[in-house]
Amino acid sequence: MQEPDPVKVWRATGPLVAGAIALVALIGGLGVWSIKARLSGAVVSQGMIEVETNRQVVQHPDGGVVGAILIDESDEVRKGDILIRLDGRQLRSELAIVNGQLYEIATRKSRLEAERDSAGEIEFPPELLEIAKRDEEIDRMMQGGRTLFEARKQSLEQEARLLSEQNNQIDKRIEGINAQLDSLQVQSDLMQSELDGQKELLKNQLIQASRVNELKREHAGLTGQIGRLEAEIAELRGQATSNDIALLQLKTERREEAVTTLRDLQFREIELVERRIDLEDTLSRLDIRSPMDGIVYNLQVFAEQSVVRAAEPLLYIIPQDQDLIVSTKIEAVNVNNVYVGQEASLRFPGLDQSEIPELRGEVTRVSADVVKDENTGMNYYNAEIMPFEEELAKLGDEKLLPGMPVDTFIETTERSALAYLIEPMTVFFRRAFRE
């Protein structure tokens, strides 16, 4: 018989040694890699595309009634183009009334100034004369002012003439009385001379005393008549003085009346001028114009004669010639790692990721203070990233539109892989064992 082959015994020493060597090499390699390899850090955030100048709201500060709508939704407009025209009929009517009141005041002021200065005729402002050539109503108003001025002037002259005639009559009466006084004075002098002679005769007892007494009575009567006439002259002169004062007072009252009315008209004129300026300013804003080049968006006015409230948004203009930027929100804990000039990578979830690569850009602005989201309660900082000009060429036919979402990766300093691995433990132990 043939003897069976002996059983082969496999030893595990070789594979175990090889596995141990491979494991040590793997662990060692990973350790060396974790220490030597440098990995770029990034602050990751969500953002969206905006234009450098945001959409511009179009409003009207006063509101009004729509007269004409000259654009439609999505129309392309240029800066200064008229978008909507408000109805200005009521404003123009009110402006015409205000102007009419101002012209009336100007006419009255010219008349009153002529009365104040005792002028012979009214001197109207040159601009009012020019307007009167085109406006019959203003011409009639000015003619009415002239007529009133002449009537008041004639009334004053007539009263002055009456007072002057009274004074002339008084002068004539005084002249007549003076003639009587002269006659009486002569008679008095003659009688006094005769009385003196009779007194000498009486003294020599050549005549009786009754004759002397009779002459004395007659002389006293003449003296009384002279006194009465002198008193009458004084009274007449007082009347003449009163007439002069009345004439002066009449002119003064007419002048004071003109000055007082002019002052009142001046205050009213100031109010009307201010109102006219406001109306003209409002009329100048009836044409609502585009503040920039762009596209009409979200038009809110659809029919003529509709009412527009003050400061109500009428439409928006989306600018088309502005640079695109990425606006993103940086969590408050990461803001120290973000600064202006920092490079970032941008991904666009709304575009085909297989064809559109990441774009490179640069942080151009970081808000100076934290902003709180009222909906979520999260605190964040606003940051803006501008894609590099040469990077936009990678988009090809694709268009970046305002509102598109963007994933942003703002690059921070490089660190080793080991630092990333042990950071959670480091943070944990920093916070551990604290009360």
PDB file of N, CA and C in Angstrom, residues 235-303:
ATOM      1  N   GLU A 235     -62.733 184.941  15.190  1.00  0.00           N
ATOM      2  CA  GLU A 235     -63.546 183.740  14.961  1.00  0.00           C
ATOM      3  C   GLU A 235     -63.434 183.262  13.513  1.00  0.00           C
ATOM      4  N   LEU A 236     -63.479 184.225  12.585  1.00  0.00           N
ATOM      5  CA  LEU A 236     -63.366 183.854  11.170  1.00  0.00           C
ATOM      6  C   LEU A 236     -61.994 183.249  10.866  1.00  0.00           C
ATOM      7  N   ARG A 237     -60.968 183.833  11.457  1.00  0.00           N
ATOM      8  CA  ARG A 237     -59.627 183.266  11.250  1.00  0.00           C
ATOM      9  C   ARG A 237     -59.530 181.859  11.859  1.00  0.00           C
ATOM     10  N   GLY A 238     -60.213 181.640  12.971  1.00  0.00           N
ATOM     11  CA  GLY A 238     -60.260 180.284  13.540  1.00  0.00           C
ATOM     12  C   GLY A 238     -60.937 179.306  12.603  1.00  0.00           C
ATOM     13  N   GLN A 239     -62.016 179.749  11.952  1.00  0.00           N
ATOM     14  CA  GLN A 239     -62.690 178.887  10.969  1.00  0.00           C
ATOM     15  C   GLN A 239     -61.765 178.561   9.796  1.00  0.00           C
ATOM     16  N   ALA A 240     -61.015 179.575   9.334  1.00  0.00           N
ATOM     17  CA  ALA A 240     -60.080 179.336   8.228  1.00  0.00           C
ATOM     18  C   ALA A 240     -59.006 178.322   8.633  1.00  0.00           C
ATOM     19  N   THR A 241     -58.512 178.475   9.869  1.00  0.00           N
ATOM     20  CA  THR A 241     -57.504 177.511  10.359  1.00  0.00           C
ATOM     21  C   THR A 241     -58.094 176.107  10.444  1.00  0.00           C
ATOM     22  N   SER A 242     -59.339 176.005  10.910  1.00  0.00           N
ATOM     23  CA  SER A 242     -60.005 174.698  10.986  1.00  0.00           C
ATOM     24  C   SER A 242     -60.157 174.084   9.597  1.00  0.00           C
ATOM     25  N   ASN A 243     -60.461 174.924   8.616  1.00  0.00           N
ATOM     26  CA  ASN A 243     -60.582 174.412   7.246  1.00  0.00           C
ATOM     27  C   ASN A 243     -59.236 173.896   6.731  1.00  0.00           C
ATOM     28  N   ASP A 244     -58.170 174.646   7.042  1.00  0.00           N
ATOM     29  CA  ASP A 244     -56.831 174.188   6.629  1.00  0.00           C
ATOM     30  C   ASP A 244     -56.486 172.857   7.294  1.00  0.00           C
ATOM     31  N   ILE A 245     -56.807 172.749   8.592  1.00  0.00           N
ATOM     32  CA  ILE A 245     -56.540 171.490   9.308  1.00  0.00           C
ATOM     33  C   ILE A 245     -57.379 170.357   8.725  1.00  0.00           C
ATOM     34  N   ALA A 246     -58.651 170.650   8.399  1.00  0.00           N
ATOM     35  CA  ALA A 246     -59.523 169.621   7.825  1.00  0.00           C
ATOM     36  C   ALA A 246     -58.981 169.133   6.488  1.00  0.00           C
ATOM     37  N   LEU A 247     -58.476 170.073   5.663  1.00  0.00           N
ATOM     38  CA  LEU A 247     -57.901 169.680   4.372  1.00  0.00           C
ATOM     39  C   LEU A 247     -56.653 168.826   4.566  1.00  0.00           C
ATOM     40  N   LEU A 248     -55.792 169.242   5.503  1.00  0.00           N
ATOM     41  CA  LEU A 248     -54.582 168.469   5.786  1.00  0.00           C
ATOM     42  C   LEU A 248     -54.934 167.089   6.331  1.00  0.00           C
ATOM     43  N   GLN A 249     -55.934 167.060   7.239  1.00  0.00           N
ATOM     44  CA  GLN A 249     -56.353 165.785   7.812  1.00  0.00           C
ATOM     45  C   GLN A 249     -56.955 164.880   6.744  1.00  0.00           C
ATOM     46  N   LEU A 250     -57.688 165.473   5.816  1.00  0.00           N
ATOM     47  CA  LEU A 250     -58.285 164.690   4.738  1.00  0.00           C
ATOM     48  C   LEU A 250     -57.205 164.025   3.892  1.00  0.00           C
ATOM     49  N   LYS A 251     -56.167 164.790   3.558  1.00  0.00           N
ATOM     50  CA  LYS A 251     -55.063 164.227   2.768  1.00  0.00           C
ATOM     51  C   LYS A 251     -54.293 163.179   3.572  1.00  0.00           C
ATOM     52  N   THR A 252     -54.109 163.468   4.879  1.00  0.00           N
ATOM     53  CA  THR A 252     -53.377 162.515   5.725  1.00  0.00           C
ATOM     54  C   THR A 252     -54.143 161.206   5.865  1.00  0.00           C
ATOM     55  N   GLU A 253     -55.460 161.310   6.104  1.00  0.00           N
ATOM     56  CA  GLU A 253     -56.269 160.094   6.223  1.00  0.00           C
ATOM     57  C   GLU A 253     -56.234 159.291   4.925  1.00  0.00           C
ATOM     58  N   ARG A 254     -56.306 159.988   3.785  1.00  0.00           N
ATOM     59  CA  ARG A 254     -56.254 159.275   2.507  1.00  0.00           C
ATOM     60  C   ARG A 254     -54.907 158.566   2.342  1.00  0.00           C
ATOM     61  N   ARG A 255     -53.828 159.228   2.763  1.00  0.00           N
ATOM     62  CA  ARG A 255     -52.494 158.629   2.660  1.00  0.00           C
ATOM     63  C   ARG A 255     -52.347 157.460   3.636  1.00  0.00           C
ATOM     64  N   GLU A 256     -52.820 157.645   4.884  1.00  0.00           N
ATOM     65  CA  GLU A 256     -52.727 156.558   5.872  1.00  0.00           C
ATOM     66  C   GLU A 256     -53.568 155.361   5.447  1.00  0.00           C
ATOM     67  N   GLU A 257     -54.720 155.620   4.884  1.00  0.00           N
ATOM     68  CA  GLU A 257     -55.563 154.530   4.387  1.00  0.00           C
ATOM     69  C   GLU A 257     -54.838 153.745   3.298  1.00  0.00           C
ATOM     70  N   ALA A 258     -54.153 154.469   2.409  1.00  0.00           N
ATOM     71  CA  ALA A 258     -53.406 153.803   1.340  1.00  0.00           C
ATOM     72  C   ALA A 258     -52.267 152.964   1.911  1.00  0.00           C
ATOM     73  N   VAL A 259     -51.541 153.522   2.902  1.00  0.00           N
ATOM     74  CA  VAL A 259     -50.411 152.795   3.499  1.00  0.00           C
ATOM     75  C   VAL A 259     -50.892 151.537   4.213  1.00  0.00           C
ATOM     76  N   THR A 260     -51.976 151.652   4.982  1.00  0.00           N
ATOM     77  CA  THR A 260     -52.508 150.490   5.709  1.00  0.00           C
ATOM     78  C   THR A 260     -52.966 149.399   4.751  1.00  0.00           C
ATOM     79  N   THR A 261     -53.677 149.798   3.720  1.00  0.00           N
ATOM     80  CA  THR A 261     -54.156 148.809   2.743  1.00  0.00           C
ATOM     81  C   THR A 261     -52.991 148.173   2.003  1.00  0.00           C
ATOM     82  N   LEU A 262     -51.968 148.962   1.689  1.00  0.00           N
ATOM     83  CA  LEU A 262     -50.777 148.412   1.021  1.00  0.00           C
ATOM     84  C   LEU A 262     -50.100 147.360   1.892  1.00  0.00           C
ATOM     85  N   ARG A 263     -50.018 147.620   3.196  1.00  0.00           N
ATOM     86  CA  ARG A 263     -49.392 146.651   4.099  1.00  0.00           C
ATOM     87  C   ARG A 263     -50.185 145.348   4.128  1.00  0.00           C
ATOM     88  N   ASP A 264     -51.505 145.457   4.214  1.00  0.00           N
ATOM     89  CA  ASP A 264     -52.339 144.249   4.206  1.00  0.00           C
ATOM     90  C   ASP A 264     -52.207 143.495   2.885  1.00  0.00           C
ATOM     91  N   LEU A 265     -52.157 144.243   1.785  1.00  0.00           N
ATOM     92  CA  LEU A 265     -52.021 143.602   0.471  1.00  0.00           C
ATOM     93  C   LEU A 265     -50.673 142.912   0.331  1.00  0.00           C
ATOM     94  N   GLN A 266     -49.652 143.481   0.959  1.00  0.00           N
ATOM     95  CA  GLN A 266     -48.325 142.880   0.863  1.00  0.00           C
ATOM     96  C   GLN A 266     -48.302 141.499   1.515  1.00  0.00           C
ATOM     97  N   PHE A 267     -48.933 141.370   2.684  1.00  0.00           N
ATOM     98  CA  PHE A 267     -48.998 140.062   3.339  1.00  0.00           C
ATOM     99  C   PHE A 267     -49.768 139.062   2.471  1.00  0.00           C
ATOM    100  N   ARG A 268     -50.882 139.509   1.931  1.00  0.00           N
ATOM    101  CA  ARG A 268     -51.679 138.633   1.068  1.00  0.00           C
ATOM    102  C   ARG A 268     -50.907 138.256  -0.193  1.00  0.00           C
ATOM    103  N   GLU A 269     -50.148 139.210  -0.719  1.00  0.00           N
ATOM    104  CA  GLU A 269     -49.356 138.935  -1.923  1.00  0.00           C
ATOM    105  C   GLU A 269     -48.294 137.879  -1.649  1.00  0.00           C
ATOM    106  N   ILE A 270     -47.653 137.956  -0.482  1.00  0.00           N
ATOM    107  CA  ILE A 270     -46.631 136.958  -0.126  1.00  0.00           C
ATOM    108  C   ILE A 270     -47.250 135.562  -0.075  1.00  0.00           C
ATOM    109  N   GLU A 271     -48.426 135.440   0.530  1.00  0.00           N
ATOM    110  CA  GLU A 271     -49.107 134.142   0.605  1.00  0.00           C
ATOM    111  C   GLU A 271     -49.420 133.607  -0.791  1.00  0.00           C
ATOM    112  N   LEU A 272     -49.917 134.487  -1.656  1.00  0.00           N
ATOM    113  CA  LEU A 272     -50.284 134.047  -3.006  1.00  0.00           C
ATOM    114  C   LEU A 272     -49.052 133.680  -3.828  1.00  0.00           C
ATOM    115  N   VAL A 273     -47.965 134.415  -3.660  1.00  0.00           N
ATOM    116  CA  VAL A 273     -46.734 134.082  -4.391  1.00  0.00           C
ATOM    117  C   VAL A 273     -46.227 132.712  -3.969  1.00  0.00           C
ATOM    118  N   GLU A 274     -46.254 132.434  -2.657  1.00  0.00           N
ATOM    119  CA  GLU A 274     -45.840 131.111  -2.179  1.00  0.00           C
ATOM    120  C   GLU A 274     -46.745 130.023  -2.749  1.00  0.00           C
ATOM    121  N   ARG A 275     -48.033 130.299  -2.783  1.00  0.00           N
ATOM    122  CA  ARG A 275     -48.966 129.317  -3.342  1.00  0.00           C
ATOM    123  C   ARG A 275     -48.712 129.111  -4.824  1.00  0.00           C
ATOM    124  N   ARG A 276     -48.416 130.185  -5.547  1.00  0.00           N
ATOM    125  CA  ARG A 276     -48.124 130.051  -6.974  1.00  0.00           C
ATOM    126  C   ARG A 276     -46.863 129.227  -7.207  1.00  0.00           C
ATOM    127  N   ILE A 277     -45.843 129.445  -6.381  1.00  0.00           N
ATOM    128  CA  ILE A 277     -44.607 128.662  -6.510  1.00  0.00           C
ATOM    129  C   ILE A 277     -44.896 127.181  -6.290  1.00  0.00           C
ATOM    130  N   ASP A 278     -45.707 126.880  -5.267  1.00  0.00           N
ATOM    131  CA  ASP A 278     -46.063 125.477  -4.999  1.00  0.00           C
ATOM    132  C   ASP A 278     -46.817 124.866  -6.181  1.00  0.00           C
ATOM    133  N   LEU A 279     -47.766 125.611  -6.733  1.00  0.00           N
ATOM    134  CA  LEU A 279     -48.546 125.092  -7.862  1.00  0.00           C
ATOM    135  C   LEU A 279     -47.668 124.888  -9.089  1.00  0.00           C
ATOM    136  N   GLU A 280     -46.791 125.839  -9.371  1.00  0.00           N
ATOM    137  CA  GLU A 280     -45.908 125.696 -10.529  1.00  0.00           C
ATOM    138  C   GLU A 280     -44.955 124.527 -10.339  1.00  0.00           C
ATOM    139  N   ASP A 281     -44.484 124.342  -9.100  1.00  0.00           N
ATOM    140  CA  ASP A 281     -43.602 123.209  -8.820  1.00  0.00           C
ATOM    141  C   ASP A 281     -44.345 121.893  -9.012  1.00  0.00           C
ATOM    142  N   THR A 282     -45.586 121.841  -8.527  1.00  0.00           N
ATOM    143  CA  THR A 282     -46.389 120.625  -8.705  1.00  0.00           C
ATOM    144  C   THR A 282     -46.677 120.371 -10.180  1.00  0.00           C
ATOM    145  N   LEU A 283     -46.990 121.421 -10.924  1.00  0.00           N
ATOM    146  CA  LEU A 283     -47.249 121.268 -12.361  1.00  0.00           C
ATOM    147  C   LEU A 283     -46.008 120.783 -13.100  1.00  0.00           C
ATOM    148  N   SER A 284     -44.839 121.226 -12.651  1.00  0.00           N
ATOM    149  CA  SER A 284     -43.604 120.789 -13.313  1.00  0.00           C
ATOM    150  C   SER A 284     -43.325 119.311 -13.079  1.00  0.00           C
ATOM    151  N   ARG A 285     -43.971 118.731 -12.054  1.00  0.00           N
ATOM    152  CA  ARG A 285     -43.763 117.309 -11.756  1.00  0.00           C
ATOM    153  C   ARG A 285     -44.899 116.428 -12.267  1.00  0.00           C
ATOM    154  N   LEU A 286     -45.776 116.969 -13.083  1.00  0.00           N
ATOM    155  CA  LEU A 286     -46.867 116.142 -13.612  1.00  0.00           C
ATOM    156  C   LEU A 286     -46.343 115.063 -14.544  1.00  0.00           C
ATOM    157  N   ASP A 287     -45.253 115.359 -15.240  1.00  0.00           N
ATOM    158  CA  ASP A 287     -44.628 114.356 -16.098  1.00  0.00           C
ATOM    159  C   ASP A 287     -43.682 113.523 -15.239  1.00  0.00           C
ATOM    160  N   ILE A 288     -44.062 112.269 -15.002  1.00  0.00           N
ATOM    161  CA  ILE A 288     -43.240 111.362 -14.199  1.00  0.00           C
ATOM    162  C   ILE A 288     -42.239 110.705 -15.134  1.00  0.00           C
ATOM    163  N   ARG A 289     -40.949 110.976 -14.924  1.00  0.00           N
ATOM    164  CA  ARG A 289     -39.904 110.539 -15.841  1.00  0.00           C
ATOM    165  C   ARG A 289     -39.079 109.400 -15.245  1.00  0.00           C
ATOM    166  N   SER A 290     -38.412 108.678 -16.134  1.00  0.00           N
ATOM    167  CA  SER A 290     -37.577 107.559 -15.704  1.00  0.00           C
ATOM    168  C   SER A 290     -36.298 108.095 -15.074  1.00  0.00           C
ATOM    169  N   PRO A 291     -35.918 107.594 -13.896  1.00  0.00           N
ATOM    170  CA  PRO A 291     -34.699 108.079 -13.249  1.00  0.00           C
ATOM    171  C   PRO A 291     -33.421 107.485 -13.835  1.00  0.00           C
ATOM    172  N   MET A 292     -33.550 106.446 -14.675  1.00  0.00           N
ATOM    173  CA  MET A 292     -32.371 105.787 -15.235  1.00  0.00           C
ATOM    174  C   MET A 292     -32.772 104.962 -16.453  1.00  0.00           C
ATOM    175  N   ASP A 293     -31.771 104.480 -17.173  1.00  0.00           N
ATOM    176  CA  ASP A 293     -32.019 103.532 -18.254  1.00  0.00           C
ATOM    177  C   ASP A 293     -32.380 102.182 -17.642  1.00  0.00           C
ATOM    178  N   GLY A 294     -33.349 101.500 -18.251  1.00  0.00           N
ATOM    179  CA  GLY A 294     -33.707 100.186 -17.724  1.00  0.00           C
ATOM    180  C   GLY A 294     -34.998  99.655 -18.305  1.00  0.00           C
ATOM    181  N   ILE A 295     -35.554  98.670 -17.606  1.00  0.00           N
ATOM    182  CA  ILE A 295     -36.760  97.975 -18.037  1.00  0.00           C
ATOM    183  C   ILE A 295     -37.877  98.253 -17.031  1.00  0.00           C
ATOM    184  N   VAL A 296     -39.080  98.522 -17.548  1.00  0.00           N
ATOM    185  CA  VAL A 296     -40.241  98.748 -16.686  1.00  0.00           C
ATOM    186  C   VAL A 296     -40.649  97.428 -16.041  1.00  0.00           C
ATOM    187  N   TYR A 297     -40.842  97.469 -14.738  1.00  0.00           N
ATOM    188  CA  TYR A 297     -41.160  96.245 -13.993  1.00  0.00           C
ATOM    189  C   TYR A 297     -42.226  96.556 -12.948  1.00  0.00           C
ATOM    190  N   ASN A 298     -43.181  95.633 -12.801  1.00  0.00           N
ATOM    191  CA  ASN A 298     -44.217  95.712 -11.765  1.00  0.00           C
ATOM    192  C   ASN A 298     -45.007  97.017 -11.859  1.00  0.00           C
ATOM    193  N   LEU A 299     -45.510  97.300 -13.063  1.00  0.00           N
ATOM    194  CA  LEU A 299     -46.332  98.492 -13.276  1.00  0.00           C
ATOM    195  C   LEU A 299     -47.628  98.368 -12.478  1.00  0.00           C
ATOM    196  N   GLN A 300     -47.949  99.400 -11.682  1.00  0.00           N
ATOM    197  CA  GLN A 300     -49.114  99.371 -10.798  1.00  0.00           C
ATOM    198  C   GLN A 300     -50.267 100.237 -11.293  1.00  0.00           C
ATOM    199  N   VAL A 301     -50.056 101.000 -12.349  1.00  0.00           N
ATOM    200  CA  VAL A 301     -51.083 101.905 -12.875  1.00  0.00           C
ATOM    201  C   VAL A 301     -51.541 101.364 -14.218  1.00  0.00           C
ATOM    202  N   PHE A 302     -52.859 101.182 -14.360  1.00  0.00           N
ATOM    203  CA  PHE A 302     -53.363 100.506 -15.553  1.00  0.00           C
ATOM    204  C   PHE A 302     -54.419 101.303 -16.312  1.00  0.00           C
ATOM    205  N   ALA A 303     -54.985 102.339 -15.729  1.00  0.00           N
ATOM    206  CA  ALA A 303     -56.083 103.043 -16.393  1.00  0.00           C
ATOM    207  C   ALA A 303     -55.952 104.542 -16.166  1.00  0.00           C
TER     208      ALA A 303
END
